[in-house]
Short mmCIF file of C-alpha atoms in Angstrom, two decimals:
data_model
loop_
_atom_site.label_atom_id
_atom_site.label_comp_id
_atom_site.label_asym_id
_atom_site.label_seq_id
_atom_site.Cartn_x
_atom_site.Cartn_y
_atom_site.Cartn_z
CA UNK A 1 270.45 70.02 -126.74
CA UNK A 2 272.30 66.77 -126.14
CA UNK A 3 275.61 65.63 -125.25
CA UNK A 4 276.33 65.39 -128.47
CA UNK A 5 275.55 68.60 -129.69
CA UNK A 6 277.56 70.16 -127.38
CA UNK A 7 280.70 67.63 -128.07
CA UNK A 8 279.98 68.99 -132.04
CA UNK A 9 279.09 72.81 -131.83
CA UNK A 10 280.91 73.72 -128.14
CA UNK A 11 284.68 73.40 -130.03
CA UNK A 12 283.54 75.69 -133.42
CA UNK A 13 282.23 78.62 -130.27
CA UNK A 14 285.55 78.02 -128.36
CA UNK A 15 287.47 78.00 -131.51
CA UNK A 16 285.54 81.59 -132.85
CA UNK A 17 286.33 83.11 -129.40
CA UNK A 18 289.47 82.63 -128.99
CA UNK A 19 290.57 83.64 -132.63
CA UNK A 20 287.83 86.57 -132.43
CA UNK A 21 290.63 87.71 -128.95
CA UNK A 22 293.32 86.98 -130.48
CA UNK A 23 292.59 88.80 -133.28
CA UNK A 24 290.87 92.11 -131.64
CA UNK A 25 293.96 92.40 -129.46
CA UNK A 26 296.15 92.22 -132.04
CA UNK A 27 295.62 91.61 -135.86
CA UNK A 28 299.27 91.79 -136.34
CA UNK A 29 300.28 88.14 -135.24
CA UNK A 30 300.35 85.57 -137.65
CA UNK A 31 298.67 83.07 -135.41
CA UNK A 32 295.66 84.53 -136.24
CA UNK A 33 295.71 83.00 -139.38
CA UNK A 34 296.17 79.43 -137.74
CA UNK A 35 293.63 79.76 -135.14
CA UNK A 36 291.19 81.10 -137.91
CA UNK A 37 291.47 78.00 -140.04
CA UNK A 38 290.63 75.73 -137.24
CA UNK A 39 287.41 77.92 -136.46
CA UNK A 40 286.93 76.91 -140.03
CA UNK A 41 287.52 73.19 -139.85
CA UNK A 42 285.15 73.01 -137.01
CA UNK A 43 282.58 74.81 -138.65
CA UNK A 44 282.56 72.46 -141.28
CA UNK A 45 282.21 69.75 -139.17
CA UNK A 46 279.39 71.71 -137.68
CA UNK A 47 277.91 72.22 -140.45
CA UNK A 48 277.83 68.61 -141.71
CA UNK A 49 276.58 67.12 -138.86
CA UNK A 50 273.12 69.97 -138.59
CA UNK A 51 272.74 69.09 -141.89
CA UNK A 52 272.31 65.42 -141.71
CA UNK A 53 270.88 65.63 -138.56
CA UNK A 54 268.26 67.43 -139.71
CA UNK A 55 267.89 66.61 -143.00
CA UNK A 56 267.95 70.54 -144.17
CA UNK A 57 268.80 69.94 -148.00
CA UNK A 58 270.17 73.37 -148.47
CA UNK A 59 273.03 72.62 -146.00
CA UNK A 60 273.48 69.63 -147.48
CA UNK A 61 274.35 70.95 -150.67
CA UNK A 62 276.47 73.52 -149.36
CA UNK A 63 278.28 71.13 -147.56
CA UNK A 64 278.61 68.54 -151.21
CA UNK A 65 279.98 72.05 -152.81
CA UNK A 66 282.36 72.26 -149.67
CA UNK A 67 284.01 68.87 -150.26
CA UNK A 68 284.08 68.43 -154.12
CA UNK A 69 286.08 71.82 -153.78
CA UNK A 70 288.34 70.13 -151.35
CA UNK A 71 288.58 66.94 -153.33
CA UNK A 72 289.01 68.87 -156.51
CA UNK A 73 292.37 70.96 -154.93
CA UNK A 74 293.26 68.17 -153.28
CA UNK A 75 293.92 66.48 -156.63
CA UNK A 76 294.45 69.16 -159.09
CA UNK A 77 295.42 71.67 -156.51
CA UNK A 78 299.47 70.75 -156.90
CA UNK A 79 298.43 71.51 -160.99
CA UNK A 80 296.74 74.97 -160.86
CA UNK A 81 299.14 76.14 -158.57
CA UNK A 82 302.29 75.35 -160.55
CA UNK A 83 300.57 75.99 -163.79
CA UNK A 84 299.08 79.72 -162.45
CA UNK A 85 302.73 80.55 -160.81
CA UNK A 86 304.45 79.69 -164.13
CA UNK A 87 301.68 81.85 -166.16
CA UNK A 88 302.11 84.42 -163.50
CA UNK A 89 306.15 85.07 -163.63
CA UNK A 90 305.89 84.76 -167.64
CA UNK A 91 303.79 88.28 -166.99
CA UNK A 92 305.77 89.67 -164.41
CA UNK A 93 308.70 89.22 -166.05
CA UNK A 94 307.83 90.62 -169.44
CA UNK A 95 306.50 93.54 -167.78
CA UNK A 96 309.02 94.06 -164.79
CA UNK A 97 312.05 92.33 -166.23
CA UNK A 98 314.36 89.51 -165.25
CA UNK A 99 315.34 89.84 -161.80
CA UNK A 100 316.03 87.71 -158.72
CA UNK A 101 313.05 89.35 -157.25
CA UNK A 102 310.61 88.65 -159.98
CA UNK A 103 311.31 84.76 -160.47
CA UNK A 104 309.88 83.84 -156.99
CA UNK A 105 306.52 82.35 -158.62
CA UNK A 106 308.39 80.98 -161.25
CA UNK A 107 310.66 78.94 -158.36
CA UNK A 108 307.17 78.06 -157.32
CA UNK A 109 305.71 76.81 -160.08
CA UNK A 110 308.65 74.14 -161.22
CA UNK A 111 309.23 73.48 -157.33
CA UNK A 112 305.77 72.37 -156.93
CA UNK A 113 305.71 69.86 -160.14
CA UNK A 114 309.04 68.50 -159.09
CA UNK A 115 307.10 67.23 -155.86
CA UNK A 116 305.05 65.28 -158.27
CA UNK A 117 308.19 63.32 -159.48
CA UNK A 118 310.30 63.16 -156.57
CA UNK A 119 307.89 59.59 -155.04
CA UNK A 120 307.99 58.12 -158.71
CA UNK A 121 311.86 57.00 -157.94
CA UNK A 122 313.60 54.80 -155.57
CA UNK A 123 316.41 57.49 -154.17
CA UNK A 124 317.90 54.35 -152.07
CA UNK A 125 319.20 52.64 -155.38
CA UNK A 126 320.02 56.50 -157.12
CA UNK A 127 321.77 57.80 -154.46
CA UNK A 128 322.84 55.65 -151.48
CA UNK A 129 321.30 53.18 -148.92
CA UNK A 130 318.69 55.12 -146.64
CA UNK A 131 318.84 58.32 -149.11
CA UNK A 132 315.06 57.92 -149.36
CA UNK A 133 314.83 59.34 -145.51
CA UNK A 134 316.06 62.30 -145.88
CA UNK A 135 314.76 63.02 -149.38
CA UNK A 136 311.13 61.83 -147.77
CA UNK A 137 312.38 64.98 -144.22
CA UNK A 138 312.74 67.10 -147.23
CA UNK A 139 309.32 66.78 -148.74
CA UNK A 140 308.19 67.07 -145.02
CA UNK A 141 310.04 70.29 -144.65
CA UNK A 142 308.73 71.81 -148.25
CA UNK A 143 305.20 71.18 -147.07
CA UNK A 144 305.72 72.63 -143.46
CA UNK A 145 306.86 75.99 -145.18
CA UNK A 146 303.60 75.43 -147.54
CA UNK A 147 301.78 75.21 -144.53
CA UNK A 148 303.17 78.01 -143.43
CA UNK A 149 302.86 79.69 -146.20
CA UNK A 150 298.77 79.46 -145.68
CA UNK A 151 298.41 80.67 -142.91
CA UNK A 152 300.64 84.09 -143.47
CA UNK A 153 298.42 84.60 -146.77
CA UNK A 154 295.41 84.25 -144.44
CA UNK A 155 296.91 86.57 -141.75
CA UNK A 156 297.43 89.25 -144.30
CA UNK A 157 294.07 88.78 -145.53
CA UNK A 158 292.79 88.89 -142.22
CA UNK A 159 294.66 92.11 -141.54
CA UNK A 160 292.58 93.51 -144.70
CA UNK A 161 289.18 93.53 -142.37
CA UNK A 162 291.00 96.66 -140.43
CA UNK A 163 289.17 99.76 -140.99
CA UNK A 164 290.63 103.01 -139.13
CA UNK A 165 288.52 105.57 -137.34
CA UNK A 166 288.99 109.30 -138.43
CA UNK A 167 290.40 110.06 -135.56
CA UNK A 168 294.32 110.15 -135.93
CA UNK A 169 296.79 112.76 -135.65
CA UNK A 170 299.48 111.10 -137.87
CA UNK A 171 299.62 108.95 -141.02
CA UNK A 172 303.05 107.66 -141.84
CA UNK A 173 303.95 106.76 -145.79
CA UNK A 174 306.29 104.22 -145.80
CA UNK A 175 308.86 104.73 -148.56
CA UNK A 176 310.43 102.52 -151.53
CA UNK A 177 312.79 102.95 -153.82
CA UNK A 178 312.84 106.04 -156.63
CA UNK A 179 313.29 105.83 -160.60
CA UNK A 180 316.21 107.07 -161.75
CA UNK A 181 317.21 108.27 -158.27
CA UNK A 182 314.36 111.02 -158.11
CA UNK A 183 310.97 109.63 -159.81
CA UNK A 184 308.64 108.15 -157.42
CA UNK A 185 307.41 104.66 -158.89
CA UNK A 186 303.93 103.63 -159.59
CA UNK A 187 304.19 101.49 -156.30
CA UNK A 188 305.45 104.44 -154.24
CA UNK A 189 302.15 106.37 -155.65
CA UNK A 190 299.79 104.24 -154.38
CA UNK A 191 301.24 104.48 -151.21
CA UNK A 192 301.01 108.22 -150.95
CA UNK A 193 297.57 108.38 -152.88
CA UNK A 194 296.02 105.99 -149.85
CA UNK A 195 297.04 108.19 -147.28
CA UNK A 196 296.01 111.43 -149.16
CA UNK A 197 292.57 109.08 -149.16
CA UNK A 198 292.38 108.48 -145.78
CA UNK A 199 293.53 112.63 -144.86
CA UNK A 200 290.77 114.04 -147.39
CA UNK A 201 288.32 111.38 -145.47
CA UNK A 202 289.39 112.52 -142.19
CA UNK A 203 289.46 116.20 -142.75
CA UNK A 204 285.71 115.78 -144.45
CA UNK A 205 284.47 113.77 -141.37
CA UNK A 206 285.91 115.71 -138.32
CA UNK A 207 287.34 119.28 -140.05
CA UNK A 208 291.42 117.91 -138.52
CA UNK A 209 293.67 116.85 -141.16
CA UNK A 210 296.16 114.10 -139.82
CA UNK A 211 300.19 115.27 -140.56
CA UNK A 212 301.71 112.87 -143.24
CA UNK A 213 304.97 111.51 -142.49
CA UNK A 214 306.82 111.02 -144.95
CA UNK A 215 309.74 108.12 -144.37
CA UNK A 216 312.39 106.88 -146.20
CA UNK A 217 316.08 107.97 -146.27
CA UNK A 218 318.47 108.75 -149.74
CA UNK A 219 319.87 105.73 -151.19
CA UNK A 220 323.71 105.50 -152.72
CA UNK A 221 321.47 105.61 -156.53
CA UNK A 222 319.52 108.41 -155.56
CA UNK A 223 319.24 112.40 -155.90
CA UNK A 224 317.01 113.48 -152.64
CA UNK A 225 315.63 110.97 -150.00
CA UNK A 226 312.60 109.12 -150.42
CA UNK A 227 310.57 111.34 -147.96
CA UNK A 228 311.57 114.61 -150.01
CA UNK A 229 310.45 112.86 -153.25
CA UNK A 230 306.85 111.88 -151.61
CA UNK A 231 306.65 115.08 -149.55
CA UNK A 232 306.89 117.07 -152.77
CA UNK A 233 304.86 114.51 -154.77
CA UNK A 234 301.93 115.15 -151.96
CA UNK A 235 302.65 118.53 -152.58
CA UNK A 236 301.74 118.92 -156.10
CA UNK A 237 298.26 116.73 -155.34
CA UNK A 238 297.35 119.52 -153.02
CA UNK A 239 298.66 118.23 -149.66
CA UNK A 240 299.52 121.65 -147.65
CA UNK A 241 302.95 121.47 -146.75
CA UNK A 242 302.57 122.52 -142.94
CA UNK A 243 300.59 119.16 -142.79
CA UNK A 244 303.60 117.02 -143.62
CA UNK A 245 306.73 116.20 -141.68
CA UNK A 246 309.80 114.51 -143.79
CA UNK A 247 311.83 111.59 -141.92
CA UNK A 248 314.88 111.22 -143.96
CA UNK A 249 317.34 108.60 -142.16
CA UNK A 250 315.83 105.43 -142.31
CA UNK A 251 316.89 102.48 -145.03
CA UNK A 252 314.49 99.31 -143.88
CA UNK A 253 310.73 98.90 -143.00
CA UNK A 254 311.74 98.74 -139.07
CA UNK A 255 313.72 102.04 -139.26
CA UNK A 256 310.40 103.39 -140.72
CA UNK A 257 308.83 102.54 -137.94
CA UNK A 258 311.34 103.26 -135.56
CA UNK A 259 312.28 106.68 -136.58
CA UNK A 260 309.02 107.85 -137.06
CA UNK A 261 308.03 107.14 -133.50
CA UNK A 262 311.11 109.59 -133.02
CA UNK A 263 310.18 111.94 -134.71
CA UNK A 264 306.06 111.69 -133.74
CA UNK A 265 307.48 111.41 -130.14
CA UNK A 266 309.34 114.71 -130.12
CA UNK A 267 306.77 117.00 -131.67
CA UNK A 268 303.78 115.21 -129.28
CA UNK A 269 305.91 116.15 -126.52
CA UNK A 270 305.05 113.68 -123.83
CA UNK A 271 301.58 113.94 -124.98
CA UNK A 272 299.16 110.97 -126.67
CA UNK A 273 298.95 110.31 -129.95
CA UNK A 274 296.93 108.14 -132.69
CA UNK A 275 299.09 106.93 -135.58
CA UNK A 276 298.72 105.12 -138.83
CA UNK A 277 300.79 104.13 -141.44
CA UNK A 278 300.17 103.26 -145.26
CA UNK A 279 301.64 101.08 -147.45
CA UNK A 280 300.92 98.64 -150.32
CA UNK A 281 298.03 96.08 -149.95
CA UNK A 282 300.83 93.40 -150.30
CA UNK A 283 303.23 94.72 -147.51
CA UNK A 284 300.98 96.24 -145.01
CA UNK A 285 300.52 93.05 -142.79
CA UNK A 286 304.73 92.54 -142.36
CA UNK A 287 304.93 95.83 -141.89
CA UNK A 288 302.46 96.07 -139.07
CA UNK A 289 304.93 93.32 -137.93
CA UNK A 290 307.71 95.72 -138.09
CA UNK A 291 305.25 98.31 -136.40
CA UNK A 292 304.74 96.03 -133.45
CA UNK A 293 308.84 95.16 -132.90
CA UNK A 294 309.37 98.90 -132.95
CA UNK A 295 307.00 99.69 -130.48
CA UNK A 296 304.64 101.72 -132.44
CA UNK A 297 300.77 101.67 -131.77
CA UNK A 298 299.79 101.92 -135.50
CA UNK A 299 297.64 99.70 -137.19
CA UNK A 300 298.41 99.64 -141.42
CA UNK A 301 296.08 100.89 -144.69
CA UNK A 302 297.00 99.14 -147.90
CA UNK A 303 296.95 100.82 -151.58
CA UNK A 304 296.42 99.20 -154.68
CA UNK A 305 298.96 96.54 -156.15
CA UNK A 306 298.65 95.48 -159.44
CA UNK A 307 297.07 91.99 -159.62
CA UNK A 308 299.81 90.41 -161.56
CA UNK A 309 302.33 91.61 -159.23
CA UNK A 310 300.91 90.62 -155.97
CA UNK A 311 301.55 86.56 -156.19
CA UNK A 312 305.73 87.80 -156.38
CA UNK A 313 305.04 90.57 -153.64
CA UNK A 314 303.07 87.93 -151.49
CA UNK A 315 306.32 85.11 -151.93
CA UNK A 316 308.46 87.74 -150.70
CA UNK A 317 306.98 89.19 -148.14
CA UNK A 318 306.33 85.36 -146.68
CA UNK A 319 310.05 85.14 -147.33
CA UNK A 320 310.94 88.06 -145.18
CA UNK A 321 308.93 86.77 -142.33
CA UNK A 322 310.41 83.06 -142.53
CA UNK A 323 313.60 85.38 -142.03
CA UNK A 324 312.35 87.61 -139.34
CA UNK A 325 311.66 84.46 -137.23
CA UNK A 326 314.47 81.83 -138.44
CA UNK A 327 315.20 80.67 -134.92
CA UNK A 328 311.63 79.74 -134.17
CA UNK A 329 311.49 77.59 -137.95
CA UNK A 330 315.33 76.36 -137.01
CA UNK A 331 314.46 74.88 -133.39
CA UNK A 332 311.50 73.15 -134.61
CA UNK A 333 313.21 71.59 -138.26
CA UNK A 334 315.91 70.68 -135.56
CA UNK A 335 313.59 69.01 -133.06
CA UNK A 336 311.77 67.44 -135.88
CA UNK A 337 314.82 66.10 -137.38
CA UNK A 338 315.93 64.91 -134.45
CA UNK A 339 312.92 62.95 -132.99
CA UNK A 340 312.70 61.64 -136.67
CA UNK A 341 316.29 60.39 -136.80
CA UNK A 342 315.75 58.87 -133.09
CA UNK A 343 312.76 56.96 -134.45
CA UNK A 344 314.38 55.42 -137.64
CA UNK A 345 317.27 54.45 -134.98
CA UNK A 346 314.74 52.69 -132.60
CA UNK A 347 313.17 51.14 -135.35
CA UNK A 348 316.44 49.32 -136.69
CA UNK A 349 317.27 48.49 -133.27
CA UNK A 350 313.99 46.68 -132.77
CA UNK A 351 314.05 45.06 -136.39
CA UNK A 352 317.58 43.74 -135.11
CA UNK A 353 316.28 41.94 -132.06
#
């Protein structure tokens, strides 16, 4: 090989390695999603350059397809993705009604065609001398968040690849909120029906059942707690009630994870333990999140989300996490602002001499 074959394929290796360690110790950082989308630029650029180097017309052609993709996005991407988030909340919210938490796509949608219209005008002579600035930080702000917003959706897909060994001694079942104060929802379900998966796949493969624990604690609007109304919904699918434990206190995702580990800690008794938690496709990447802050070694399972409901789901979730680490996003829109203000400053100065 020559120099420059190592300049071309040594930096698509490196960049494989060190998301391939990053990711086997620990799928739960969102990182992962960055470092896995340069491992991807690089192999494109790999790619290209074997395939013109050596004239191999299948490579060739997968690398045309690559590009007129990326083209095609590139211009109509802005489109689909208003158009689809639009379509999308029209669904959601004839099926799951009008709610704060259901118009997140539709935000979405009309955000991302305003940033089609917001270069057409001259904000200097609507507004006020220099106005065009900050609107131009602002569209630099939306698209860091888009950015952002990438690389989460990639993390959580990432997070998908994890498949758990029958080997644990506890699944945890994350709770939600109940209908009417005592029905569990079709979303609650599907969290309960993926770990009764997983224990009937255990307790096939090894002949020991994992203890389900149950978590969520009794909201102001509702009759029993949470981990009653799944413990006794497990119940009636056949789940033997000596194989479930009930944690009944906690109100957030974190408190899940933290009182579980209570509770998992005092029965173990000082001894080790293998842990697991299920949720819905959707939330099991933040919540491994939550997993990680509280300490627990427990990697997430996901159950089904309806399809329609997932692009909402996803928005939040994203939302949550922008939350979860504000001060990181508020140091660097502060840093970013201020370099950009210092430049604009330097630049007048300079005009004036």
């Amino acid at each position: 090989m020559e120099f420059i074959d190592y300049a071309i394929y040594g930096p698509t290796v490196l960049a494989f390695l060190i998301f391939l360690f990053s990711y086997l110790h620990d799928r739960r950082k969102v990182s992962n999603g960055f470092l896995f989308l340069i491992f991807l630029f690089f192999s494109l650029v790999s790619l290209t350059y074997a395939a013109f180097t050596y004239n191999n017309v299948i490579l060739m052609v997968i690398v045309g397809i690559v590009f007129l993709i990326f083209i095609f996005f590139a211009i109509f991407g802005g489109f689909i993705i208003a158009g689809a988030s639009i379509w999308n909340a029209r669904i959601l919210i004839r099926r799951e009604g009008l709610k704060k938490s259901n118009i997140l796509t539709l935000l979405l949608g009309i955000g991302t065609l305003s940033l089609f219209f917001i270069p057409l005008f001259d904000w200097n002579q609507l507004l006020f001398p220099g106005a065009q600035h900050f609107v131009n930080f602002g569209l630099f702000i939306c698209f860091y968040f888009a950015f952002h917003f990438v690389i989460y959706v990639m993390s959580s897909f990432l997070y998908h690849w994890y498949r758990p060994r029958y080997n644990k001694d506890y699944v945890i079942v994350l709770g939600s909120g109940l209908i009417n104060g005592h029905i569990v929802s079709p979303l609650l379900q599907s969290r309960i029906f993926k770990a009764i998966e997983f224990y009937e796949k255990q307790t096939a493969a090894t002949g020991q059942p994992p203890i389900l624990v149950f978590s969520g604690g009794q909201g102001p609007d509702e009759a029993l707690s949470e981990a009653e109304a799944m413990r006794d919904f497990a119940v009636d699918q056949g789940i033997p009630i000596e194989h479930t434990r009930m944690e009944a206190q906690s109100t957030t995702t974190f408190e899940n994870m933290k009182f579980s580990k209570a509770l998992i800690e005092e029965e173990a008794e000082g001894k080790t333990y293998r842990a697991l938690f299920s949720t819905n496709n959707y939330h099991v990447f933040r919540a491994g999140i939550y997993a990680k802050l509280a300490d627990l070694n427990a990697q997430g399972i996901g159950g089904k989300t309806a399809l329609y409901y997932w692009p909402n789901a996803m928005l939040r979730e994203f939302i949550a996490v922008v939350v979860m680490y504000k001060r990181n996003h508020f140091i660097f829109i502060a840093t970013t602002a201020l370099l950009y203000v210092s430049f604009l400053l330097l630049s007048y100065v300079l005009l004036q001499i």
